Amino acid sequence: MSDPFFQPVSGMELPRFAGVPTFMRLPHVPKGHARFEDVNVGLIGVPWDSGTTNRPGPRHGPRQLRDASTMIRAQHAVNGVRPFEAVNCADLGDVGPNPADIEDSMARITAFYGDVLSAGIKPLTAGGDHLTSLPILRAVAKDGPVGMIHFDSHTDLFHSYFGGQMYTHGTPFRRAVEEGLLDPKRVVQIGLRGSMYDEEDRDFAAAEGIRLILIEEFFARGVEDVMAEAREIAGDGATYISYDIDFVDPTFAPGTGTPEVGGPNSFQALQVCRELAGVNIVGADMVEVSPPFDSSGNTAFLGVSIMFEILCVIAMGANA
């Protein structure tokens, strides 16, 4: 039986435009709260974009994602999953970054997630630029490398930027492989496209055994076939899900710093998440939502809808 404490506030009880916004209208349960260790899935904000190299703004993502998430209801419309009854979910608050120091911010993020994981809580993150994934993975993969299913228009596998800057939103997964956080043979990157500087990132992927699925292959094969391969690559082992909103075509998600045309539509953005069923998900993130580039808020609403899809898959796995 579900715990009443962890149920979201219903729009039938309090209008969605009223009250203090938390992720999906869930209770706010920060570290030190009496119910912290009763949480199964923790939704966390990382308002940080110091790894951005062009258009900043994802530091404002978690706040707008929280606000948009008041539109999320209790039941999945297709599969009938009611995730808030299947697992105890809560908003754990934000990691407080140091906007003047990248490495200090990463240390703070890793420490925060270390506490979350030590309490047995599975993290579902709202970023933040994509460098956010690296310090999270340092906590998630503390005891050994994990696999990853990565939705993005970019590989984020570059060696460095601007003459040796090793930590940007274009380098997190290069660092994660080098640090032994990711098992490259259990990593698949889906949706890659756009103009390129050179082949350096793709050459690294080929050398390490990372599977790259370009957007042309994605459309030629279709969602179900591509995702069947992704599940096979991930296998039964611990797997991290990283979802950059620029995976989606900017027609549907303009609020991001490095958009690339020719991507999936918003329905396909949800479909790929539904096809994660059966994956051993140990954590997930939604990154690069940048409110300054979408005054409508539709990008944030798509972002939290994707988070809800992932949450439903996690809930299904908990009761499998």
Tab-separated table of C-alpha atoms in Angstrom:
chain	number	residue	atom	x	y	z
A	1	MET	CA	0.000	0.000	0.000
A	2	SER	CA	1.334	3.433	-0.934
A	3	ASP	CA	2.470	5.856	1.747
A	4	PRO	CA	0.155	8.909	1.867
A	5	PHE	CA	3.082	11.156	2.775
A	6	PHE	CA	4.718	10.595	-0.619
A	7	GLN	CA	1.638	11.308	-2.746
A	8	PRO	CA	1.697	14.447	-4.910
A	9	VAL	CA	-0.838	17.202	-4.348
A	10	SER	CA	-3.754	16.668	-6.728
A	11	GLY	CA	-4.963	19.400	-9.037
A	12	MET	CA	-8.417	18.475	-7.786
A	13	GLU	CA	-7.394	19.616	-4.292
A	14	LEU	CA	-5.221	22.654	-5.065
A	15	PRO	CA	-5.137	24.377	-8.471
A	16	ARG	CA	-1.949	23.697	-10.399
A	17	PHE	CA	-1.063	27.378	-10.479
A	18	ALA	CA	-1.206	27.586	-6.671
A	19	GLY	CA	1.088	26.441	-3.880
A	20	VAL	CA	4.872	26.151	-3.660
A	21	PRO	CA	6.147	24.276	-6.749
A	22	THR	CA	8.111	21.091	-6.170
A	23	PHE	CA	8.916	18.452	-8.760
A	24	MET	CA	5.576	16.908	-9.744
A	25	ARG	CA	3.989	18.442	-6.589
A	26	LEU	CA	5.782	15.901	-4.408
A	27	PRO	CA	6.844	16.529	-0.802
A	28	HIS	CA	10.120	18.366	-0.279
A	29	VAL	CA	12.377	15.975	1.651
A	30	PRO	CA	15.908	17.400	2.001
A	31	LYS	CA	18.762	15.566	3.669
A	32	GLY	CA	18.129	15.536	7.434
A	33	HIS	CA	14.363	15.237	7.026
A	34	ALA	CA	12.786	12.499	9.146
A	35	ARG	CA	11.536	10.706	6.010
A	36	PHE	CA	14.713	11.065	3.916
A	37	GLU	CA	15.698	7.407	4.149
A	38	ASP	CA	12.161	6.307	3.238
A	39	VAL	CA	12.535	7.830	-0.232
A	40	ASN	CA	13.032	5.374	-3.108
A	41	VAL	CA	13.387	7.847	-5.999
A	42	GLY	CA	14.682	11.353	-5.381
A	43	LEU	CA	14.129	14.164	-7.860
A	44	ILE	CA	17.032	16.608	-7.666
A	45	GLY	CA	17.824	19.955	-9.248
A	46	VAL	CA	21.341	20.941	-10.293
A	47	PRO	CA	21.103	24.639	-11.273
A	48	TRP	CA	24.539	24.943	-12.837
A	49	ASP	CA	25.867	25.725	-16.311
A	50	SER	CA	29.531	26.582	-15.832
A	51	GLY	CA	30.440	23.980	-18.454
A	52	THR	CA	28.517	25.836	-21.169
A	53	THR	CA	30.703	27.095	-24.022
A	54	ASN	CA	28.186	29.109	-26.061
A	55	ARG	CA	24.722	30.122	-24.851
A	56	PRO	CA	24.308	29.992	-21.056
A	57	GLY	CA	20.975	29.453	-19.334
A	58	PRO	CA	20.575	25.834	-18.099
A	59	ARG	CA	21.317	27.042	-14.549
A	60	HIS	CA	17.725	28.283	-14.645
A	61	GLY	CA	16.414	24.912	-15.874
A	62	PRO	CA	15.502	23.231	-12.569
A	63	ARG	CA	13.335	26.131	-11.427
A	64	GLN	CA	11.321	26.213	-14.655
A	65	LEU	CA	11.172	22.414	-14.808
A	66	ARG	CA	9.687	22.365	-11.305
A	67	ASP	CA	7.087	24.928	-12.288
A	68	ALA	CA	6.157	23.052	-15.477
A	69	SER	CA	5.973	19.766	-13.564
A	70	THR	CA	2.814	20.887	-11.757
A	71	MET	CA	1.046	19.639	-14.908
A	72	ILE	CA	2.172	16.045	-14.298
A	73	ARG	CA	-0.655	13.869	-12.986
A	74	ALA	CA	-0.646	10.577	-11.098
A	75	GLN	CA	-1.103	7.997	-13.872
A	76	HIS	CA	0.587	7.198	-17.171
A	77	ALA	CA	-1.983	7.499	-19.959
A	78	VAL	CA	-0.782	4.491	-21.987
A	79	ASN	CA	0.471	1.797	-19.625
A	80	GLY	CA	-1.563	2.772	-16.544
A	81	VAL	CA	1.495	2.957	-14.278
A	82	ARG	CA	0.961	5.032	-11.132
A	83	PRO	CA	4.588	5.671	-10.151
A	84	PHE	CA	3.886	7.606	-6.954
A	85	GLU	CA	2.049	4.591	-5.562
A	86	ALA	CA	4.675	2.089	-6.738
A	87	VAL	CA	7.691	3.853	-5.181
A	88	ASN	CA	8.175	6.613	-2.615
A	89	CYS	CA	9.156	9.722	-4.571
A	90	ALA	CA	10.208	13.117	-3.234
A	91	ASP	CA	11.831	16.378	-4.268
A	92	LEU	CA	15.216	16.368	-2.519
A	93	GLY	CA	15.908	20.005	-3.401
A	94	ASP	CA	18.861	21.476	-5.284
A	95	VAL	CA	22.580	20.937	-5.120
A	96	GLY	CA	24.071	24.336	-4.307
A	97	PRO	CA	26.812	24.946	-6.917
A	98	ASN	CA	29.738	27.353	-6.819
A	99	PRO	CA	29.187	29.359	-10.025
A	100	ALA	CA	32.751	30.690	-9.861
A	101	ASP	CA	34.537	27.324	-9.589
A	102	ILE	CA	33.869	24.305	-11.807
A	103	GLU	CA	35.844	21.752	-9.805
A	104	ASP	CA	34.388	22.869	-6.470
A	105	SER	CA	30.893	22.599	-7.954
A	106	MET	CA	31.619	19.089	-9.195
A	107	ALA	CA	32.891	18.087	-5.749
A	108	ARG	CA	29.688	19.443	-4.181
A	109	ILE	CA	27.535	17.546	-6.676
A	110	THR	CA	29.393	14.261	-6.139
A	111	ALA	CA	29.136	14.618	-2.355
A	112	PHE	CA	25.394	15.363	-2.542
A	113	TYR	CA	24.752	12.304	-4.701
A	114	GLY	CA	26.959	10.171	-2.502
A	115	ASP	CA	24.625	10.920	0.412
A	116	VAL	CA	21.575	10.205	-1.737
A	117	LEU	CA	22.914	6.863	-2.936
A	118	SER	CA	24.097	5.892	0.558
A	119	ALA	CA	20.493	6.268	1.707
A	120	GLY	CA	19.389	3.816	-1.005
A	121	ILE	CA	17.716	6.535	-3.071
A	122	LYS	CA	17.744	6.365	-6.865
A	123	PRO	CA	18.428	9.845	-8.340
A	124	LEU	CA	16.439	11.457	-11.152
A	125	THR	CA	18.089	14.758	-12.003
A	126	ALA	CA	17.064	18.011	-13.636
A	127	GLY	CA	20.107	19.969	-14.840
A	128	GLY	CA	22.026	21.988	-15.539
A	129	ASP	CA	24.324	21.669	-18.556
A	130	HIS	CA	25.663	18.283	-19.584
A	131	LEU	CA	28.852	18.541	-17.540
A	132	THR	CA	26.486	17.867	-14.616
A	133	SER	CA	26.478	14.175	-15.569
A	134	LEU	CA	30.181	13.712	-14.779
A	135	PRO	CA	30.098	14.442	-11.018
A	136	ILE	CA	26.872	12.461	-10.728
A	137	LEU	CA	28.553	9.484	-12.388
A	138	ARG	CA	31.467	9.801	-9.959
A	139	ALA	CA	28.977	8.976	-7.205
A	140	VAL	CA	26.853	6.463	-9.132
A	141	ALA	CA	29.872	4.497	-10.395
A	142	LYS	CA	31.860	4.634	-7.160
A	143	ASP	CA	31.998	0.835	-6.924
A	144	GLY	CA	32.544	0.086	-10.599
A	145	PRO	CA	31.749	1.239	-14.128
A	146	VAL	CA	28.178	1.398	-15.365
A	147	GLY	CA	26.600	1.296	-18.801
A	148	MET	CA	24.824	4.270	-20.329
A	149	ILE	CA	22.019	4.958	-22.775
A	150	HIS	CA	22.535	8.532	-23.937
A	151	PHE	CA	20.063	10.588	-25.984
A	152	ASP	CA	21.711	13.632	-27.552
A	153	SER	CA	22.575	15.354	-30.803
A	154	HIS	CA	26.226	15.502	-29.654
A	155	THR	CA	28.584	12.834	-28.331
A	156	ASP	CA	30.096	14.978	-25.522
A	157	LEU	CA	33.226	12.878	-26.004
A	158	PHE	CA	35.674	15.650	-26.858
A	159	HIS	CA	39.130	15.685	-25.280
A	160	SER	CA	39.191	19.392	-24.380
A	161	TYR	CA	38.120	22.882	-25.391
A	162	PHE	CA	39.991	26.183	-25.766
A	163	GLY	CA	43.526	24.941	-25.477
A	164	GLY	CA	43.164	22.410	-22.685
A	165	GLN	CA	39.992	23.094	-20.715
A	166	MET	CA	39.070	19.530	-19.724
A	167	TYR	CA	35.702	20.199	-18.109
A	168	THR	CA	32.959	21.512	-20.392
A	169	HIS	CA	29.557	20.261	-21.449
A	170	GLY	CA	31.289	18.744	-24.489
A	171	THR	CA	33.697	16.552	-22.493
A	172	PRO	CA	31.832	14.753	-19.656
A	173	PHE	CA	31.706	11.292	-21.150
A	174	ARG	CA	35.319	11.385	-22.362
A	175	ARG	CA	36.298	12.045	-18.741
A	176	ALA	CA	33.873	9.387	-17.495
A	177	VAL	CA	35.454	6.728	-19.714
A	178	GLU	CA	38.972	7.825	-18.746
A	179	GLU	CA	38.056	7.721	-15.038
A	180	GLY	CA	36.585	4.224	-15.325
A	181	LEU	CA	33.058	5.400	-14.548
A	182	LEU	CA	31.568	4.094	-17.789
A	183	ASP	CA	32.095	0.726	-19.462
A	184	PRO	CA	32.390	1.963	-23.062
A	185	LYS	CA	31.232	-1.349	-24.519
A	186	ARG	CA	27.946	-0.861	-22.632
A	187	VAL	CA	27.436	2.704	-23.857
A	188	VAL	CA	25.165	3.719	-26.730
A	189	GLN	CA	24.596	7.272	-27.939
A	190	ILE	CA	21.442	7.932	-29.951
A	191	GLY	CA	20.365	10.816	-32.202
A	192	LEU	CA	23.740	12.305	-33.184
A	193	ARG	CA	23.692	14.971	-35.863
A	194	GLY	CA	24.767	18.488	-36.841
A	195	SER	CA	27.876	20.051	-38.303
A	196	MET	CA	31.190	19.046	-36.769
A	197	TYR	CA	34.594	20.473	-35.873
A	198	ASP	CA	36.313	17.222	-36.869
A	199	GLU	CA	36.129	13.446	-36.258
A	200	GLU	CA	38.013	13.424	-32.945
A	201	ASP	CA	35.035	12.503	-30.750
A	202	ARG	CA	33.814	9.795	-33.112
A	203	ASP	CA	37.310	8.367	-33.464
A	204	PHE	CA	37.499	8.082	-29.670
A	205	ALA	CA	34.132	6.300	-29.619
A	206	ALA	CA	35.273	3.831	-32.273
A	207	ALA	CA	38.530	3.132	-30.435
A	208	GLU	CA	36.739	2.491	-27.134
A	209	GLY	CA	33.817	0.486	-28.522
A	210	ILE	CA	31.064	3.042	-27.880
A	211	ARG	CA	28.081	2.521	-30.188
A	212	LEU	CA	27.013	5.675	-32.040
A	213	ILE	CA	23.587	5.807	-33.688
A	214	LEU	CA	23.336	8.812	-35.972
A	215	ILE	CA	19.964	10.394	-36.621
A	216	GLU	CA	19.815	8.990	-40.163
A	217	GLU	CA	20.046	5.447	-38.790
A	218	PHE	CA	17.543	6.292	-36.059
A	219	PHE	CA	14.919	7.374	-38.599
A	220	ALA	CA	15.701	4.562	-41.053
A	221	ARG	CA	15.285	1.828	-38.414
A	222	GLY	CA	12.613	3.341	-36.174
A	223	VAL	CA	12.325	3.748	-32.419
A	224	GLU	CA	11.523	0.136	-31.485
A	225	ASP	CA	14.402	-1.410	-33.427
A	226	VAL	CA	16.975	1.131	-32.238
A	227	MET	CA	15.885	0.828	-28.636
A	228	ALA	CA	15.960	-2.981	-28.791
A	229	GLU	CA	19.649	-2.675	-29.677
A	230	ALA	CA	20.170	-0.103	-26.907
A	231	ARG	CA	18.714	-2.510	-24.341
A	232	GLU	CA	20.934	-5.292	-25.666
A	233	ILE	CA	24.044	-3.093	-25.353
A	234	ALA	CA	23.125	-2.082	-21.792
A	235	GLY	CA	22.432	-5.699	-20.860
A	236	ASP	CA	21.440	-6.614	-17.318
A	237	GLY	CA	24.041	-4.478	-15.592
A	238	ALA	CA	23.671	-1.134	-13.860
A	239	THR	CA	22.876	1.522	-16.455
A	240	TYR	CA	22.697	5.299	-16.337
A	241	ILE	CA	20.280	7.240	-18.559
A	242	SER	CA	21.392	10.661	-19.767
A	243	TYR	CA	18.928	12.723	-21.796
A	244	ASP	CA	19.963	16.017	-23.373
A	245	ILE	CA	16.877	17.957	-24.461
A	246	ASP	CA	18.688	18.879	-27.697
A	247	PHE	CA	18.108	15.267	-28.771
A	248	VAL	CA	14.688	16.624	-29.736
A	249	ASP	CA	14.239	18.798	-32.812
A	250	PRO	CA	14.298	22.516	-31.859
A	251	THR	CA	10.848	22.939	-33.403
A	252	PHE	CA	9.586	21.093	-30.317
A	253	ALA	CA	12.339	22.062	-27.843
A	254	PRO	CA	13.857	25.444	-28.743
A	255	GLY	CA	14.914	26.189	-25.159
A	256	THR	CA	18.428	24.803	-25.245
A	257	GLY	CA	21.885	26.215	-25.738
A	258	THR	CA	23.139	24.133	-28.672
A	259	PRO	CA	20.148	23.137	-30.816
A	260	GLU	CA	20.514	20.952	-33.903
A	261	VAL	CA	17.824	20.738	-36.584
A	262	GLY	CA	16.575	17.462	-38.053
A	263	GLY	CA	15.790	15.649	-34.817
A	264	PRO	CA	12.956	13.561	-33.377
A	265	ASN	CA	9.559	15.063	-32.623
A	266	SER	CA	8.081	15.309	-29.140
A	267	PHE	CA	6.214	12.001	-29.400
A	268	GLN	CA	9.358	10.143	-30.416
A	269	ALA	CA	11.084	11.855	-27.484
A	270	LEU	CA	8.635	10.071	-25.185
A	271	GLN	CA	8.678	6.797	-27.131
A	272	VAL	CA	12.387	6.199	-26.601
A	273	CYS	CA	11.823	6.422	-22.844
A	274	ARG	CA	8.996	3.894	-22.906
A	275	GLU	CA	11.367	1.502	-24.664
A	276	LEU	CA	13.716	1.610	-21.653
A	277	ALA	CA	11.495	-0.915	-19.856
A	278	GLY	CA	13.637	-3.748	-18.516
A	279	VAL	CA	16.840	-1.697	-18.264
A	280	ASN	CA	18.526	-1.774	-14.845
A	281	ILE	CA	18.410	2.002	-14.309
A	282	VAL	CA	20.594	3.255	-11.453
A	283	GLY	CA	20.071	6.944	-12.157
A	284	ALA	CA	18.980	9.343	-14.879
A	285	ASP	CA	19.220	12.971	-15.858
A	286	MET	CA	17.465	15.533	-18.043
A	287	VAL	CA	19.893	18.292	-18.980
A	288	GLU	CA	20.392	21.426	-21.081
A	289	VAL	CA	16.890	22.899	-20.672
A	290	SER	CA	17.559	26.630	-21.013
A	291	PRO	CA	14.518	28.801	-20.178
A	292	PRO	CA	15.912	32.059	-21.662
A	293	PHE	CA	15.561	30.562	-25.147
A	294	ASP	CA	11.913	29.507	-24.815
A	295	SER	CA	9.580	32.065	-23.263
A	296	SER	CA	6.617	29.714	-23.841
A	297	GLY	CA	7.946	27.175	-21.327
A	298	ASN	CA	7.133	24.318	-23.722
A	299	THR	CA	10.705	22.988	-23.647
A	300	ALA	CA	10.548	22.644	-19.867
A	301	PHE	CA	7.162	20.935	-20.070
A	302	LEU	CA	8.559	18.437	-22.565
A	303	GLY	CA	11.572	17.974	-20.275
A	304	VAL	CA	9.493	17.076	-17.222
A	305	SER	CA	7.215	14.894	-19.343
A	306	ILE	CA	10.328	12.926	-20.336
A	307	MET	CA	11.334	12.750	-16.654
A	308	PHE	CA	7.886	11.337	-15.857
A	309	GLU	CA	8.310	8.694	-18.562
A	310	ILE	CA	11.648	7.648	-17.057
A	311	LEU	CA	10.131	7.651	-13.570
A	312	CYS	CA	7.384	5.308	-14.762
A	313	VAL	CA	9.977	2.893	-16.182
A	314	ILE	CA	11.866	2.971	-12.860
A	315	ALA	CA	8.609	2.282	-11.002
A	316	MET	CA	7.816	-0.635	-13.310
A	317	GLY	CA	11.258	-2.082	-12.616
A	318	ALA	CA	10.786	-1.741	-8.866
A	319	ASN	CA	7.683	-3.925	-9.034
A	320	ALA	CA	8.942	-6.401	-11.629
